PDB file of N, CA and C in Angstrom:
ATOM      1  N   MET G   1      13.293-201.327 -85.192  1.00 70.00           N
ATOM      2  CA  MET G   1      13.324-201.356 -83.746  1.00 70.00           C
ATOM      3  C   MET G   1      12.299-200.376 -83.198  1.00 70.00           C
ATOM      4  N   LYS G   2      11.411-200.874 -82.380  1.00 79.00           N
ATOM      5  CA  LYS G   2      10.360-200.048 -81.802  1.00 79.00           C
ATOM      6  C   LYS G   2      10.903-199.285 -80.596  1.00 79.00           C
ATOM      7  N   ILE G   3      10.536-198.001 -80.512  1.00 78.00           N
ATOM      8  CA  ILE G   3      10.983-197.209 -79.367  1.00 78.00           C
ATOM      9  C   ILE G   3      10.024-197.413 -78.203  1.00 78.00           C
ATOM     10  N   SER G   4      10.544-197.287 -76.998  1.00 85.00           N
ATOM     11  CA  SER G   4       9.734-197.469 -75.797  1.00 85.00           C
ATOM     12  C   SER G   4       8.843-196.244 -75.567  1.00 85.00           C
ATOM     13  N   ASN G   5       7.854-196.408 -74.711  1.00 86.00           N
ATOM     14  CA  ASN G   5       6.987-195.286 -74.346  1.00 86.00           C
ATOM     15  C   ASN G   5       7.789-194.158 -73.714  1.00 86.00           C
ATOM     16  N   LYS G   6       8.785-194.519 -72.915  1.00 85.00           N
ATOM     17  CA  LYS G   6       9.630-193.517 -72.261  1.00 85.00           C
ATOM     18  C   LYS G   6      10.422-192.720 -73.291  1.00 85.00           C
ATOM     19  N   GLU G   7      10.959-193.410 -74.287  1.00 87.00           N
ATOM     20  CA  GLU G   7      11.698-192.726 -75.353  1.00 87.00           C
ATOM     21  C   GLU G   7      10.770-191.850 -76.187  1.00 87.00           C
ATOM     22  N   ALA G   8       9.563-192.326 -76.455  1.00 88.00           N
ATOM     23  CA  ALA G   8       8.591-191.534 -77.216  1.00 88.00           C
ATOM     24  C   ALA G   8       8.210-190.278 -76.444  1.00 88.00           C
ATOM     25  N   GLN G   9       8.008-190.420 -75.128  1.00 89.00           N
ATOM     26  CA  GLN G   9       7.671-189.262 -74.319  1.00 89.00           C
ATOM     27  C   GLN G   9       8.825-188.263 -74.289  1.00 89.00           C
ATOM     28  N   LEU G  10      10.036-188.754 -74.122  1.00 88.00           N
ATOM     29  CA  LEU G  10      11.193-187.867 -74.109  1.00 88.00           C
ATOM     30  C   LEU G  10      11.316-187.117 -75.425  1.00 88.00           C
ATOM     31  N   SER G  11      11.168-187.826 -76.523  1.00 90.00           N
ATOM     32  CA  SER G  11      11.239-187.190 -77.833  1.00 90.00           C
ATOM     33  C   SER G  11      10.180-186.096 -77.966  1.00 90.00           C
ATOM     34  N   ARG G  12       8.974-186.404 -77.532  1.00 93.00           N
ATOM     35  CA  ARG G  12       7.876-185.436 -77.611  1.00 93.00           C
ATOM     36  C   ARG G  12       8.167-184.220 -76.730  1.00 93.00           C
ATOM     37  N   LEU G  13       8.630-184.444 -75.507  1.00 92.00           N
ATOM     38  CA  LEU G  13       8.925-183.331 -74.599  1.00 92.00           C
ATOM     39  C   LEU G  13      10.034-182.440 -75.151  1.00 92.00           C
ATOM     40  N   LEU G  14      11.055-183.057 -75.712  1.00 90.00           N
ATOM     41  CA  LEU G  14      12.147-182.263 -76.295  1.00 90.00           C
ATOM     42  C   LEU G  14      11.674-181.465 -77.498  1.00 90.00           C
ATOM     43  N   GLN G  15      10.808-182.063 -78.311  1.00 93.00           N
ATOM     44  CA  GLN G  15      10.262-181.325 -79.452  1.00 93.00           C
ATOM     45  C   GLN G  15       9.396-180.162 -78.983  1.00 93.00           C
ATOM     46  N   ILE G  16       8.603-180.389 -77.941  1.00 93.00           N
ATOM     47  CA  ILE G  16       7.777-179.304 -77.395  1.00 93.00           C
ATOM     48  C   ILE G  16       8.667-178.178 -76.865  1.00 93.00           C
ATOM     49  N   LEU G  17       9.734-178.526 -76.147  1.00 89.00           N
ATOM     50  CA  LEU G  17      10.676-177.508 -75.675  1.00 89.00           C
ATOM     51  C   LEU G  17      11.298-176.751 -76.834  1.00 89.00           C
ATOM     52  N   GLY G  18      11.653-177.471 -77.898  1.00 88.00           N
ATOM     53  CA  GLY G  18      12.234-176.828 -79.076  1.00 88.00           C
ATOM     54  C   GLY G  18      11.272-175.860 -79.728  1.00 88.00           C
ATOM     55  N   ILE G  19      10.020-176.265 -79.876  1.00 90.00           N
ATOM     56  CA  ILE G  19       9.007-175.386 -80.474  1.00 90.00           C
ATOM     57  C   ILE G  19       8.800-174.160 -79.596  1.00 90.00           C
ATOM     58  N   LEU G  20       8.709-174.374 -78.288  1.00 87.00           N
ATOM     59  CA  LEU G  20       8.521-173.256 -77.369  1.00 87.00           C
ATOM     60  C   LEU G  20       9.690-172.286 -77.438  1.00 87.00           C
ATOM     61  N   SER G  21      10.890-172.810 -77.569  1.00 82.00           N
ATOM     62  CA  SER G  21      12.076-171.964 -77.649  1.00 82.00           C
ATOM     63  C   SER G  21      12.118-171.185 -78.966  1.00 82.00           C
ATOM     64  N   ARG G  22      11.827-171.860 -80.065  1.00 84.00           N
ATOM     65  CA  ARG G  22      11.880-171.215 -81.386  1.00 84.00           C
ATOM     66  C   ARG G  22      10.735-170.237 -81.610  1.00 84.00           C
ATOM     67  N   GLU G  23       9.522-170.708 -81.360  1.00 83.00           N
ATOM     68  CA  GLU G  23       8.336-169.925 -81.711  1.00 83.00           C
ATOM     69  C   GLU G  23       7.783-169.128 -80.544  1.00 83.00           C
ATOM     70  N   GLN G  24       8.240-169.448 -79.335  1.00 83.00           N
ATOM     71  CA  GLN G  24       7.851-168.789 -78.095  1.00 83.00           C
ATOM     72  C   GLN G  24       6.361-168.917 -77.798  1.00 83.00           C
ATOM     73  N   ARG G  25       5.715-169.916 -78.422  1.00 89.00           N
ATOM     74  CA  ARG G  25       4.331-170.241 -78.104  1.00 89.00           C
ATOM     75  C   ARG G  25       4.038-171.637 -78.622  1.00 89.00           C
ATOM     76  N   LEU G  26       3.014-172.236 -78.039  1.00 94.00           N
ATOM     77  CA  LEU G  26       2.598-173.573 -78.445  1.00 94.00           C
ATOM     78  C   LEU G  26       1.133-173.543 -78.844  1.00 94.00           C
ATOM     79  N   ASN G  27       0.816-174.183 -79.937  1.00 95.00           N
ATOM     80  CA  ASN G  27      -0.565-174.353 -80.364  1.00 95.00           C
ATOM     81  C   ASN G  27      -0.974-175.771 -79.977  1.00 95.00           C
ATOM     82  N   ARG G  28      -1.818-175.886 -78.968  1.00 95.00           N
ATOM     83  CA  ARG G  28      -2.197-177.190 -78.447  1.00 95.00           C
ATOM     84  C   ARG G  28      -2.778-178.098 -79.522  1.00 95.00           C
ATOM     85  N   ASP G  29      -3.711-177.586 -80.313  1.00 95.00           N
ATOM     86  CA  ASP G  29      -4.374-178.430 -81.310  1.00 95.00           C
ATOM     87  C   ASP G  29      -3.398-178.951 -82.361  1.00 95.00           C
ATOM     88  N   GLU G  30      -2.451-178.120 -82.774  1.00 95.00           N
ATOM     89  CA  GLU G  30      -1.440-178.579 -83.730  1.00 95.00           C
ATOM     90  C   GLU G  30      -0.587-179.691 -83.128  1.00 95.00           C
ATOM     91  N   LEU G  31      -0.232-179.546 -81.843  1.00 95.00           N
ATOM     92  CA  LEU G  31       0.592-180.566 -81.193  1.00 95.00           C
ATOM     93  C   LEU G  31      -0.183-181.860 -80.964  1.00 95.00           C
ATOM     94  N   LEU G  32      -1.474-181.762 -80.671  1.00 96.00           N
ATOM     95  CA  LEU G  32      -2.291-182.969 -80.533  1.00 96.00           C
ATOM     96  C   LEU G  32      -2.261-183.775 -81.828  1.00 96.00           C
ATOM     97  N   ASN G  33      -2.388-183.080 -82.939  1.00 97.00           N
ATOM     98  CA  ASN G  33      -2.348-183.756 -84.248  1.00 97.00           C
ATOM     99  C   ASN G  33      -0.950-184.247 -84.585  1.00 97.00           C
ATOM    100  N   LYS G  34       0.057-183.416 -84.353  1.00 96.00           N
ATOM    101  CA  LYS G  34       1.439-183.769 -84.701  1.00 96.00           C
ATOM    102  C   LYS G  34       1.893-185.037 -83.978  1.00 96.00           C
ATOM    103  N   PHE G  35       1.571-185.132 -82.688  1.00 96.00           N
ATOM    104  CA  PHE G  35       2.040-186.257 -81.879  1.00 96.00           C
ATOM    105  C   PHE G  35       0.994-187.354 -81.706  1.00 96.00           C
ATOM    106  N   ASN G  36      -0.212-187.126 -82.264  1.00 95.00           N
ATOM    107  CA  ASN G  36      -1.305-188.096 -82.145  1.00 95.00           C
ATOM    108  C   ASN G  36      -1.560-188.433 -80.669  1.00 95.00           C
ATOM    109  N   ILE G  37      -1.746-187.386 -79.871  1.00 96.00           N
ATOM    110  CA  ILE G  37      -2.006-187.544 -78.439  1.00 96.00           C
ATOM    111  C   ILE G  37      -3.321-186.875 -78.098  1.00 96.00           C
ATOM    112  N   ASP G  38      -3.852-187.190 -76.910  1.00 96.00           N
ATOM    113  CA  ASP G  38      -5.080-186.547 -76.465  1.00 96.00           C
ATOM    114  C   ASP G  38      -4.756-185.341 -75.572  1.00 96.00           C
ATOM    115  N   VAL G  39      -5.795-184.594 -75.237  1.00 96.00           N
ATOM    116  CA  VAL G  39      -5.624-183.374 -74.447  1.00 96.00           C
ATOM    117  C   VAL G  39      -4.987-183.684 -73.100  1.00 96.00           C
ATOM    118  N   ARG G  40      -5.397-184.767 -72.481  1.00 97.00           N
ATOM    119  CA  ARG G  40      -4.863-185.122 -71.158  1.00 97.00           C
ATOM    120  C   ARG G  40      -3.357-185.400 -71.222  1.00 97.00           C
ATOM    121  N   THR G  41      -2.911-186.087 -72.261  1.00 96.00           N
ATOM    122  CA  THR G  41      -1.472-186.342 -72.432  1.00 96.00           C
ATOM    123  C   THR G  41      -0.724-185.029 -72.614  1.00 96.00           C
ATOM    124  N   PHE G  42      -1.279-184.123 -73.413  1.00 96.00           N
ATOM    125  CA  PHE G  42      -0.660-182.814 -73.606  1.00 96.00           C
ATOM    126  C   PHE G  42      -0.546-182.081 -72.267  1.00 96.00           C
ATOM    127  N   GLN G  43      -1.605-182.116 -71.475  1.00 96.00           N
ATOM    128  CA  GLN G  43      -1.577-181.442 -70.176  1.00 96.00           C
ATOM    129  C   GLN G  43      -0.512-182.049 -69.265  1.00 96.00           C
ATOM    130  N   ARG G  44      -0.389-183.371 -69.277  1.00 95.00           N
ATOM    131  CA  ARG G  44       0.658-184.019 -68.470  1.00 95.00           C
ATOM    132  C   ARG G  44       2.048-183.623 -68.960  1.00 95.00           C
ATOM    133  N   ASP G  45       2.215-183.539 -70.292  1.00 95.00           N
ATOM    134  CA  ASP G  45       3.505-183.125 -70.849  1.00 95.00           C
ATOM    135  C   ASP G  45       3.864-181.711 -70.413  1.00 95.00           C
ATOM    136  N   ILE G  46       2.908-180.792 -70.489  1.00 95.00           N
ATOM    137  CA  ILE G  46       3.163-179.405 -70.080  1.00 95.00           C
ATOM    138  C   ILE G  46       3.498-179.358 -68.591  1.00 95.00           C
ATOM    139  N   LYS G  47       2.779-180.117 -67.778  1.00 94.00           N
ATOM    140  CA  LYS G  47       3.069-180.151 -66.340  1.00 94.00           C
ATOM    141  C   LYS G  47       4.470-180.687 -66.085  1.00 94.00           C
ATOM    142  N   LYS G  48       4.866-181.730 -66.793  1.00 92.00           N
ATOM    143  CA  LYS G  48       6.202-182.304 -66.604  1.00 92.00           C
ATOM    144  C   LYS G  48       7.273-181.280 -66.972  1.00 92.00           C
ATOM    145  N   ILE G  49       7.087-180.598 -68.092  1.00 91.00           N
ATOM    146  CA  ILE G  49       8.048-179.567 -68.510  1.00 91.00           C
ATOM    147  C   ILE G  49       8.102-178.449 -67.474  1.00 91.00           C
ATOM    148  N   LYS G  50       6.940-177.989 -67.011  1.00 90.00           N
ATOM    149  CA  LYS G  50       6.899-176.929 -66.004  1.00 90.00           C
ATOM    150  C   LYS G  50       7.619-177.358 -64.733  1.00 90.00           C
ATOM    151  N   ASP G  51       7.341-178.569 -64.282  1.00 90.00           N
ATOM    152  CA  ASP G  51       7.929-179.055 -63.033  1.00 90.00           C
ATOM    153  C   ASP G  51       9.419-179.327 -63.166  1.00 90.00           C
ATOM    154  N   GLU G  52       9.816-180.002 -64.234  1.00 86.00           N
ATOM    155  CA  GLU G  52      11.206-180.425 -64.380  1.00 86.00           C
ATOM    156  C   GLU G  52      12.132-179.277 -64.761  1.00 86.00           C
ATOM    157  N   CYS G  53      11.625-178.302 -65.475  1.00 83.00           N
ATOM    158  CA  CYS G  53      12.455-177.163 -65.900  1.00 83.00           C
ATOM    159  C   CYS G  53      12.227-175.934 -65.039  1.00 83.00           C
ATOM    160  N   ASN G  54      11.270-176.033 -64.133  1.00 83.00           N
ATOM    161  CA  ASN G  54      10.913-174.882 -63.319  1.00 83.00           C
ATOM    162  C   ASN G  54      10.561-173.685 -64.208  1.00 83.00           C
ATOM    163  N   LEU G  55       9.751-173.967 -65.220  1.00 85.00           N
ATOM    164  CA  LEU G  55       9.325-172.936 -66.166  1.00 85.00           C
ATOM    165  C   LEU G  55       7.880-172.547 -65.896  1.00 85.00           C
ATOM    166  N   ASP G  56       7.572-171.297 -66.112  1.00 87.00           N
ATOM    167  CA  ASP G  56       6.208-170.799 -65.970  1.00 87.00           C
ATOM    168  C   ASP G  56       5.586-170.746 -67.364  1.00 87.00           C
ATOM    169  N   ILE G  57       4.823-171.769 -67.696  1.00 90.00           N
ATOM    170  CA  ILE G  57       4.138-171.837 -68.992  1.00 90.00           C
ATOM    171  C   ILE G  57       2.670-171.549 -68.731  1.00 90.00           C
ATOM    172  N   MET G  58       2.156-170.554 -69.425  1.00 90.00           N
ATOM    173  CA  MET G  58       0.782-170.113 -69.198  1.00 90.00           C
ATOM    174  C   MET G  58      -0.015-170.199 -70.490  1.00 90.00           C
ATOM    175  N   ARG G  59      -1.309-170.473 -70.351  1.00 92.00           N
ATOM    176  CA  ARG G  59      -2.193-170.469 -71.512  1.00 92.00           C
ATOM    177  C   ARG G  59      -2.800-169.082 -71.646  1.00 92.00           C
ATOM    178  N   GLY G  60      -2.614-168.486 -72.825  1.00 90.00           N
ATOM    179  CA  GLY G  60      -3.153-167.159 -73.080  1.00 90.00           C
ATOM    180  C   GLY G  60      -4.615-167.202 -73.455  1.00 90.00           C
ATOM    181  N   LYS G  61      -5.242-166.054 -73.488  1.00 91.00           N
ATOM    182  CA  LYS G  61      -6.650-165.956 -73.871  1.00 91.00           C
ATOM    183  C   LYS G  61      -6.872-166.405 -75.306  1.00 91.00           C
ATOM    184  N   ASP G  62      -5.815-166.368 -76.115  1.00 92.00           N
ATOM    185  CA  ASP G  62      -5.912-166.786 -77.512  1.00 92.00           C
ATOM    186  C   ASP G  62      -5.801-168.303 -77.686  1.00 92.00           C
ATOM    187  N   GLY G  63      -5.604-169.030 -76.569  1.00 89.00           N
ATOM    188  CA  GLY G  63      -5.520-170.482 -76.623  1.00 89.00           C
ATOM    189  C   GLY G  63      -4.112-171.026 -76.776  1.00 89.00           C
ATOM    190  N   PHE G  64      -3.144-170.161 -77.062  1.00 93.00           N
ATOM    191  CA  PHE G  64      -1.755-170.590 -77.177  1.00 93.00           C
ATOM    192  C   PHE G  64      -1.123-170.663 -75.787  1.00 93.00           C
ATOM    193  N   TYR G  65      -0.087-171.487 -75.681  1.00 93.00           N
ATOM    194  CA  TYR G  65       0.686-171.593 -74.445  1.00 93.00           C
ATOM    195  C   TYR G  65       1.976-170.799 -74.626  1.00 93.00           C
ATOM    196  N   TYR G  66       2.318-170.001 -73.610  1.00 90.00           N
ATOM    197  CA  TYR G  66       3.475-169.114 -73.667  1.00 90.00           C
ATOM    198  C   TYR G  66       4.391-169.345 -72.474  1.00 90.00           C
ATOM    199  N   LEU G  67       5.651-169.088 -72.699  1.00 84.00           N
ATOM    200  CA  LEU G  67       6.637-169.111 -71.630  1.00 84.00           C
ATOM    201  C   LEU G  67       6.634-167.738 -70.985  1.00 84.00           C
ATOM    202  N   ASN G  68       6.288-167.675 -69.711  1.00 79.00           N
ATOM    203  CA  ASN G  68       6.233-166.408 -68.986  1.00 79.00           C
ATOM    204  C   ASN G  68       7.586-166.167 -68.346  1.00 79.00           C
ATOM    205  N   ARG G  69       8.367-165.269 -68.925  1.00 64.00           N
ATOM    206  CA  ARG G  69       9.716-164.974 -68.433  1.00 64.00           C
ATOM    207  C   ARG G  69       9.815-163.600 -67.810  1.00 64.00           C
ATOM    208  N   GLY G  70       8.746-162.858 -67.743  1.00 53.00           N
ATOM    209  CA  GLY G  70       8.822-161.509 -67.192  1.00 53.00           C
ATOM    210  C   GLY G  70       9.223-160.519 -68.273  1.00 53.00           C
ATOM    211  N   LEU G  71       9.282-159.273 -67.898  1.00 41.00           N
ATOM    212  CA  LEU G  71       9.525-158.212 -68.871  1.00 41.00           C
ATOM    213  C   LEU G  71      10.971-158.125 -69.327  1.00 41.00           C
ATOM    214  N   GLU G  72      11.909-158.591 -68.504  1.00 42.00           N
ATOM    215  CA  GLU G  72      13.311-158.388 -68.868  1.00 42.00           C
ATOM    216  C   GLU G  72      13.877-159.471 -69.776  1.00 42.00           C
ATOM    217  N   ALA G  73      13.185-160.585 -69.949  1.00 53.00           N
ATOM    218  CA  ALA G  73      13.707-161.679 -70.772  1.00 53.00           C
ATOM    219  C   ALA G  73      12.978-161.744 -72.113  1.00 53.00           C
ATOM    220  N   ASP G  74      13.621-162.364 -73.097  1.00 56.00           N
ATOM    221  CA  ASP G  74      13.012-162.445 -74.426  1.00 56.00           C
ATOM    222  C   ASP G  74      12.075-163.641 -74.584  1.00 56.00           C
ATOM    223  N   GLY G  75      11.980-164.504 -73.590  1.00 55.00           N
ATOM    224  CA  GLY G  75      11.077-165.644 -73.646  1.00 55.00           C
ATOM    225  C   GLY G  75      11.710-166.920 -74.155  1.00 55.00           C
ATOM    226  N   ALA G  76      12.913-166.847 -74.708  1.00 59.00           N
ATOM    227  CA  ALA G  76      13.569-168.034 -75.253  1.00 59.00           C
ATOM    228  C   ALA G  76      14.129-168.901 -74.122  1.00 59.00           C
ATOM    229  N   LEU G  77      14.199-170.200 -74.379  1.00 61.00           N
ATOM    230  CA  LEU G  77      14.813-171.115 -73.423  1.00 61.00           C
ATOM    231  C   LEU G  77      16.324-171.004 -73.509  1.00 61.00           C
ATOM    232  N   SER G  78      16.960-171.126 -72.382  1.00 63.00           N
ATOM    233  CA  SER G  78      18.418-171.084 -72.351  1.00 63.00           C
ATOM    234  C   SER G  78      18.975-172.504 -72.323  1.00 63.00           C
ATOM    235  N   PHE G  79      20.275-172.616 -72.539  1.00 60.00           N
ATOM    236  CA  PHE G  79      20.940-173.909 -72.431  1.00 60.00           C
ATOM    237  C   PHE G  79      20.787-174.455 -71.018  1.00 60.00           C
ATOM    238  N   ASP G  80      20.813-173.575 -70.025  1.00 67.00           N
ATOM    239  CA  ASP G  80      20.625-173.997 -68.639  1.00 67.00           C
ATOM    240  C   ASP G  80      19.236-174.594 -68.418  1.00 67.00           C
ATOM    241  N   ASP G  81      18.216-174.056 -69.096  1.00 65.00           N
ATOM    242  CA  ASP G  81      16.874-174.631 -69.011  1.00 65.00           C
ATOM    243  C   ASP G  81      16.875-176.076 -69.521  1.00 65.00           C
ATOM    244  N   ILE G  82      17.554-176.312 -70.633  1.00 63.00           N
ATOM    245  CA  ILE G  82      17.618-177.653 -71.221  1.00 63.00           C
ATOM    246  C   ILE G  82      18.391-178.592 -70.305  1.00 63.00           C
ATOM    247  N   LYS G  83      19.491-178.120 -69.737  1.00 64.00           N
ATOM    248  CA  LYS G  83      20.266-178.954 -68.811  1.00 64.00           C
ATOM    249  C   LYS G  83      19.451-179.298 -67.566  1.00 64.00           C
ATOM    250  N   LEU G  84      18.689-178.330 -67.056  1.00 65.00           N
ATOM    251  CA  LEU G  84      17.850-178.583 -65.894  1.00 65.00           C
ATOM    252  C   LEU G  84      16.810-179.654 -66.212  1.00 65.00           C
ATOM    253  N   PHE G  85      16.216-179.572 -67.391  1.00 66.00           N
ATOM    254  CA  PHE G  85      15.255-180.596 -67.802  1.00 66.00           C
ATOM    255  C   PHE G  85      15.924-181.964 -67.857  1.00 66.00           C
ATOM    256  N   ALA G  86      17.101-182.023 -68.463  1.00 64.00           N
ATOM    257  CA  ALA G  86      17.818-183.299 -68.579  1.00 64.00           C
ATOM    258  C   ALA G  86      18.111-183.879 -67.203  1.00 64.00           C
ATOM    259  N   LYS G  87      18.494-183.024 -66.269  1.00 65.00           N
ATOM    260  CA  LYS G  87      18.843-183.469 -64.918  1.00 65.00           C
ATOM    261  C   LYS G  87      17.621-183.961 -64.154  1.00 65.00           C
ATOM    262  N   ASN G  88      16.500-183.253 -64.275  1.00 64.00           N
ATOM    263  CA  ASN G  88      15.341-183.516 -63.428  1.00 64.00           C
ATOM    264  C   ASN G  88      14.264-184.377 -64.064  1.00 64.00           C
ATOM    265  N   SER G  89      14.380-184.681 -65.338  1.00 65.00           N
ATOM    266  CA  SER G  89      13.271-185.301 -66.061  1.00 65.00           C
ATOM    267  C   SER G  89      13.024-186.764 -65.744  1.00 65.00           C
ATOM    268  N   GLY G  90      13.991-187.438 -65.167  1.00 61.00           N
ATOM    269  CA  GLY G  90      13.822-188.862 -64.947  1.00 61.00           C
ATOM    270  C   GLY G  90      14.161-189.685 -66.172  1.00 61.00           C
ATOM    271  N   PHE G  91      14.735-189.049 -67.175  1.00 58.00           N
ATOM    272  CA  PHE G  91      15.120-189.724 -68.416  1.00 58.00           C
ATOM    273  C   PHE G  91      16.635-189.879 -68.503  1.00 58.00           C
ATOM    274  N   GLY G  92      17.320-189.804 -67.397  1.00 54.00           N
ATOM    275  CA  GLY G  92      18.779-189.816 -67.396  1.00 54.00           C
ATOM    276  C   GLY G  92      19.403-191.018 -68.074  1.00 54.00           C
ATOM    277  N   ASP G  93      18.707-192.155 -68.048  1.00 54.00           N
ATOM    278  CA  ASP G  93      19.284-193.357 -68.643  1.00 54.00           C
ATOM    279  C   ASP G  93      19.311-193.326 -70.163  1.00 54.00           C
ATOM    280  N   ILE G  94      18.481-192.472 -70.785  1.00 53.00           N
ATOM    281  CA  ILE G  94      18.499-192.408 -72.250  1.00 53.00           C
ATOM    282  C   ILE G  94      18.859-191.026 -72.781  1.00 53.00           C
ATOM    283  N   TYR G  95      19.114-190.089 -71.883  1.00 52.00           N
ATOM    284  CA  TYR G  95      19.428-188.724 -72.293  1.00 52.00           C
ATOM    285  C   TYR G  95      20.934-188.527 -72.231  1.00 52.00           C
ATOM    286  N   PRO G  96      21.544-188.014 -73.292  1.00 56.00           N
ATOM    287  CA  PRO G  96      23.004-187.824 -73.264  1.00 56.00           C
ATOM    288  C   PRO G  96      23.405-186.739 -72.266  1.00 56.00           C
ATOM    289  N   SER G  97      24.617-186.825 -71.782  1.00 59.00           N
ATOM    290  CA  SER G  97      25.071-185.796 -70.851  1.00 59.00           C
ATOM    291  C   SER G  97      25.289-184.489 -71.607  1.00 59.00           C
ATOM    292  N   LEU G  98      25.064-183.409 -70.915  1.00 52.00           N
ATOM    293  CA  LEU G  98      25.219-182.078 -71.499  1.00 52.00           C
ATOM    294  C   LEU G  98      26.302-181.343 -70.737  1.00 52.00           C
ATOM    295  N   ASP G  99      27.293-180.911 -71.442  1.00 53.00           N
ATOM    296  CA  ASP G  99      28.374-180.130 -70.851  1.00 53.00           C
ATOM    297  C   ASP G  99      28.358-178.736 -71.463  1.00 53.00           C
ATOM    298  N   ASP G 100      28.830-177.781 -70.678  1.00 48.00           N
ATOM    299  CA  ASP G 100      28.908-176.393 -71.181  1.00 48.00           C
ATOM    300  C   ASP G 100      29.899-176.303 -72.322  1.00 48.00           C
TER     301      ASP G 100
END
């Protein structure tokens, strides 16, 4: 069974969120290869994550993308961040509900 473009995008966005949460940085070139996408698609994905999760993701001078959480936070994504993405992403029809 072939997955739809919407499902593929959701899977990719969730994986990007997972990597950002675990590693607290993103390597654009590695993700381009991993997902077989172009730079423009990556930029759209980052914009969607920033907009839907209300996250401040910045590109550092080293070329990596970082979650800017300020000095008091550890940079990791919270469960509330994931729930906000699920609520705002426009993927509600294929995304399972999340309860506390």
